[in-house]
Amino acid sequence: MFQAPSVFQRAPLPPATRESEPRHAQTLTTTAPRPAPGTSAPGATAPAPAAKKRDPYFDNVKYLAIVLVAVAHAWEPVMDGSRATRALYMIVYMFHMPAFILISGYFSRSFDMTAPKVKRLLTSVVVPYLVFETAYSLFKRYADDSPDMAISLVDPFFLTWFLIALFIWRVTTPIWQAIRHPLPVALAIAMLASVSPDIGDDLDLQRVLQFLPFFVLGLLVKPEHFQLIRRREVRLLSLPLFAGALLFAYWAAPRMQLGWFYRANSAQEMGAPWWSGAVMTLAMFGCALVLTVGFLAWVPGRERWFTVLGAGTICGYLLHGFLIKGAEYAGLFDHYTWLSGPVGLVVVSLVAAVAVTLMCAPLVGRALKWATEPDMNWAFRKVSARR
């Protein structure tokens, strides 16, 4: 999730690599030729380095993932009568947030606790959390006629949990980069969380800890791993993989609790034996990783019409919840029961996809910059330059 910029922002690539490496691993910069010895004019300034060009692959990943997030949220109120939709929902929920979190970790590899990066973390993650946690709480209070709805900054509401999770994960990045075996340690923590019902709801720590392995894995991923993922063989293998996953999900849809996908509760809280939490943590991590690889393999690496929208996924993520919750509070899904049918599900999916696409537009990003990336130099001390 980036600074290493956050997952929602367009991030510069790592230092330039060899020409033979894939486009996503390259930084397309131009280098001015060096002047011949003795030809530089007195007082002449060196040419400024050219800005690094964005890699469209990761912007494509972020856009497609946010569309899946919005569509899956739109399915929740209308999928109970459809086993097929519930199966699709399970497939999407298996990998869409793990993919987001893995990319967040990948772009957090350079994070340290230096002043500029801490400042960036506070303005691009903490401030949006405070603003939208308050906004969603007030929206429920008045739109859903819930006067008792409290504004609690320690109990994330709906989708704001991801921001507080990203803050915690990123702050702990130096720890994961310092220890010898970070991924096994992260998996052990996730397993322990899944069998610990006393963790409580504060900061949504169950999700923070159970999704942690995907962030840590992102810290370990290198550009060449994406080169392997995007090979033709992987794309072809992903087709029977998704077909098999869909068949299994169709079988499991009426038998499996959705709580396992949300990772918001312990096994005991879902009425399952304590040991099943540890087993399911490992099983879900493996399944999510395989499906995430299949998804990433099919993301186009070149610029498409939607590539520019990848820079605005924070707006799409934070705004689409008002659309979904607003429809629920208004009783739209209860009044129009046909939305639970095949045609209604297609309509709901298209509306969610189009809406979140518009919300990712650059114009929306500029309008919401005061909340998603505010200029808060007034709040920070000036750091003197090193001599």
Short mmCIF file of N, CA, C and O in Angstrom, two decimals, residues 188-238:
data_model
loop_
_atom_site.label_atom_id
_atom_site.label_comp_id
_atom_site.label_asym_id
_atom_site.label_seq_id
_atom_site.Cartn_x
_atom_site.Cartn_y
_atom_site.Cartn_z
N ALA A 188 2.80 -16.66 11.33
CA ALA A 188 2.59 -17.11 12.71
C ALA A 188 1.73 -16.11 13.47
O ALA A 188 0.82 -16.49 14.23
N ILE A 189 1.97 -14.82 13.25
CA ILE A 189 1.16 -13.79 13.91
C ILE A 189 -0.28 -13.86 13.44
O ILE A 189 -1.23 -13.75 14.23
N ALA A 190 -0.48 -14.05 12.13
CA ALA A 190 -1.83 -14.16 11.59
C ALA A 190 -2.56 -15.38 12.16
O ALA A 190 -3.75 -15.31 12.49
N MET A 191 -1.85 -16.48 12.29
CA MET A 191 -2.45 -17.69 12.85
C MET A 191 -2.84 -17.47 14.30
O MET A 191 -3.92 -17.89 14.75
N LEU A 192 -1.97 -16.83 15.07
CA LEU A 192 -2.28 -16.56 16.48
C LEU A 192 -3.48 -15.62 16.60
O LEU A 192 -4.32 -15.79 17.48
N ALA A 193 -3.55 -14.63 15.71
CA ALA A 193 -4.70 -13.71 15.75
C ALA A 193 -5.99 -14.45 15.48
O ALA A 193 -7.03 -14.15 16.09
N SER A 194 -5.97 -15.41 14.57
CA SER A 194 -7.19 -16.12 14.20
C SER A 194 -7.73 -17.01 15.31
O SER A 194 -8.87 -17.47 15.22
N VAL A 195 -6.94 -17.25 16.33
CA VAL A 195 -7.40 -18.07 17.46
C VAL A 195 -7.44 -17.25 18.75
O VAL A 195 -7.47 -17.82 19.85
N SER A 196 -7.47 -15.93 18.63
CA SER A 196 -7.45 -15.03 19.79
C SER A 196 -8.68 -14.14 19.78
O SER A 196 -8.63 -13.02 19.26
N PRO A 197 -9.79 -14.60 20.38
CA PRO A 197 -11.02 -13.79 20.34
C PRO A 197 -10.97 -12.54 21.21
O PRO A 197 -11.84 -11.68 21.09
N ASP A 198 -9.97 -12.42 22.07
CA ASP A 198 -9.91 -11.27 22.98
C ASP A 198 -9.24 -10.04 22.36
O ASP A 198 -9.08 -9.02 23.04
N ILE A 199 -8.84 -10.13 21.11
CA ILE A 199 -8.19 -8.98 20.48
C ILE A 199 -9.12 -7.77 20.44
O ILE A 199 -8.70 -6.64 20.62
N GLY A 200 -10.38 -8.00 20.19
CA GLY A 200 -11.35 -6.92 20.19
C GLY A 200 -11.42 -6.18 18.86
O GLY A 200 -10.78 -6.54 17.87
N ASP A 201 -12.23 -5.10 18.85
CA ASP A 201 -12.49 -4.36 17.62
C ASP A 201 -11.61 -3.13 17.44
O ASP A 201 -11.67 -2.48 16.38
N ASP A 202 -10.85 -2.75 18.44
CA ASP A 202 -10.05 -1.54 18.34
C ASP A 202 -9.09 -1.61 17.15
O ASP A 202 -8.33 -2.57 17.00
N LEU A 203 -9.15 -0.58 16.32
CA LEU A 203 -8.30 -0.45 15.13
C LEU A 203 -8.45 -1.63 14.17
O LEU A 203 -7.63 -1.82 13.28
N ASP A 204 -9.50 -2.42 14.36
CA ASP A 204 -9.73 -3.59 13.50
C ASP A 204 -8.48 -4.47 13.43
O ASP A 204 -8.06 -4.94 12.36
N LEU A 205 -7.90 -4.74 14.61
CA LEU A 205 -6.61 -5.44 14.66
C LEU A 205 -6.68 -6.86 14.11
O LEU A 205 -5.67 -7.39 13.66
N GLN A 206 -7.87 -7.49 14.18
CA GLN A 206 -7.96 -8.83 13.60
C GLN A 206 -7.61 -8.79 12.12
O GLN A 206 -6.81 -9.59 11.63
N ARG A 207 -8.18 -7.83 11.39
CA ARG A 207 -7.88 -7.72 9.97
C ARG A 207 -6.42 -7.30 9.75
O ARG A 207 -5.74 -7.79 8.85
N VAL A 208 -5.97 -6.37 10.56
CA VAL A 208 -4.59 -5.90 10.42
C VAL A 208 -3.62 -7.06 10.54
O VAL A 208 -2.69 -7.20 9.74
N LEU A 209 -3.84 -7.92 11.51
CA LEU A 209 -2.91 -9.03 11.76
C LEU A 209 -3.12 -10.19 10.79
O LEU A 209 -2.15 -10.82 10.35
N GLN A 210 -4.37 -10.47 10.44
CA GLN A 210 -4.61 -11.62 9.56
C GLN A 210 -4.24 -11.33 8.10
O GLN A 210 -3.92 -12.24 7.35
N PHE A 211 -4.29 -10.06 7.70
CA PHE A 211 -3.86 -9.69 6.35
C PHE A 211 -2.37 -9.35 6.29
O PHE A 211 -1.83 -9.14 5.19
N LEU A 212 -1.72 -9.29 7.43
CA LEU A 212 -0.32 -8.89 7.49
C LEU A 212 0.60 -9.68 6.56
O LEU A 212 1.48 -9.08 5.92
N PRO A 213 0.46 -11.00 6.43
CA PRO A 213 1.40 -11.74 5.56
C PRO A 213 1.45 -11.24 4.11
O PRO A 213 2.50 -11.31 3.48
N PHE A 214 0.34 -10.73 3.60
CA PHE A 214 0.36 -10.25 2.22
C PHE A 214 1.19 -8.98 2.09
O PHE A 214 1.89 -8.78 1.09
N PHE A 215 1.12 -8.11 3.09
CA PHE A 215 1.95 -6.90 3.08
C PHE A 215 3.42 -7.27 3.18
O PHE A 215 4.26 -6.74 2.44
N VAL A 216 3.74 -8.18 4.08
CA VAL A 216 5.14 -8.60 4.25
C VAL A 216 5.64 -9.27 2.98
O VAL A 216 6.79 -9.05 2.56
N LEU A 217 4.80 -10.07 2.34
CA LEU A 217 5.20 -10.68 1.08
C LEU A 217 5.51 -9.61 0.03
O LEU A 217 6.47 -9.73 -0.74
N GLY A 218 4.71 -8.55 0.00
CA GLY A 218 4.96 -7.47 -0.93
C GLY A 218 6.31 -6.81 -0.69
O GLY A 218 6.98 -6.38 -1.64
N LEU A 219 6.74 -6.74 0.57
CA LEU A 219 8.06 -6.18 0.88
C LEU A 219 9.18 -7.05 0.31
O LEU A 219 10.28 -6.55 0.03
N LEU A 220 8.90 -8.33 0.15
CA LEU A 220 9.93 -9.27 -0.31
C LEU A 220 9.95 -9.43 -1.83
O LEU A 220 10.92 -9.94 -2.39
N VAL A 221 8.89 -9.01 -2.49
CA VAL A 221 8.79 -9.18 -3.94
C VAL A 221 9.76 -8.24 -4.65
O VAL A 221 9.97 -7.10 -4.25
N LYS A 222 10.33 -8.72 -5.74
CA LYS A 222 11.26 -7.94 -6.56
C LYS A 222 10.68 -7.78 -7.96
O LYS A 222 9.79 -8.54 -8.37
N PRO A 223 11.16 -6.80 -8.72
CA PRO A 223 10.63 -6.59 -10.08
C PRO A 223 10.66 -7.84 -10.95
O PRO A 223 9.75 -8.07 -11.75
N GLU A 224 11.71 -8.65 -10.80
CA GLU A 224 11.80 -9.84 -11.65
C GLU A 224 10.69 -10.85 -11.36
O GLU A 224 10.35 -11.68 -12.20
N HIS A 225 10.11 -10.80 -10.15
CA HIS A 225 9.00 -11.70 -9.84
C HIS A 225 7.78 -11.35 -10.68
O HIS A 225 7.03 -12.24 -11.11
N PHE A 226 7.56 -10.06 -10.92
CA PHE A 226 6.45 -9.66 -11.78
C PHE A 226 6.70 -10.08 -13.22
O PHE A 226 5.77 -10.38 -13.97
N GLN A 227 7.99 -10.11 -13.61
CA GLN A 227 8.32 -10.59 -14.94
C GLN A 227 7.91 -12.06 -15.08
O GLN A 227 7.36 -12.46 -16.11
N LEU A 228 8.16 -12.86 -14.06
CA LEU A 228 7.77 -14.27 -14.11
C LEU A 228 6.26 -14.43 -14.11
O LEU A 228 5.71 -15.26 -14.84
N ILE A 229 5.58 -13.63 -13.30
CA ILE A 229 4.13 -13.72 -13.21
C ILE A 229 3.46 -13.43 -14.55
O ILE A 229 2.46 -14.07 -14.91
N ARG A 230 4.03 -12.52 -15.31
CA ARG A 230 3.38 -12.07 -16.53
C ARG A 230 3.78 -12.89 -17.76
O ARG A 230 3.47 -12.52 -18.89
N ARG A 231 4.41 -14.01 -17.55
CA ARG A 231 4.75 -14.89 -18.66
C ARG A 231 3.49 -15.54 -19.24
O ARG A 231 2.49 -15.74 -18.54
N ARG A 232 3.55 -15.88 -20.51
CA ARG A 232 2.39 -16.46 -21.19
C ARG A 232 1.97 -17.77 -20.54
O ARG A 232 0.77 -18.06 -20.43
N GLU A 233 2.93 -18.56 -20.08
CA GLU A 233 2.61 -19.83 -19.45
C GLU A 233 1.76 -19.65 -18.20
O GLU A 233 0.83 -20.42 -17.93
N VAL A 234 2.08 -18.61 -17.42
CA VAL A 234 1.32 -18.36 -16.20
C VAL A 234 -0.10 -17.93 -16.55
O VAL A 234 -1.06 -18.36 -15.90
N ARG A 235 -0.25 -17.10 -17.56
CA ARG A 235 -1.60 -16.68 -17.96
C ARG A 235 -2.44 -17.88 -18.41
O ARG A 235 -3.61 -17.98 -18.05
N LEU A 236 -1.83 -18.77 -19.17
CA LEU A 236 -2.59 -19.93 -19.63
C LEU A 236 -2.95 -20.86 -18.46
O LEU A 236 -4.06 -21.40 -18.41
N LEU A 237 -2.03 -21.04 -17.53
CA LEU A 237 -2.31 -21.89 -16.38
C LEU A 237 -3.38 -21.30 -15.47
O LEU A 237 -4.10 -22.03 -14.78
N SER A 238 -3.48 -19.97 -15.48
CA SER A 238 -4.46 -19.33 -14.60
C SER A 238 -5.90 -19.60 -15.05
O SER A 238 -6.83 -19.51 -14.24
#
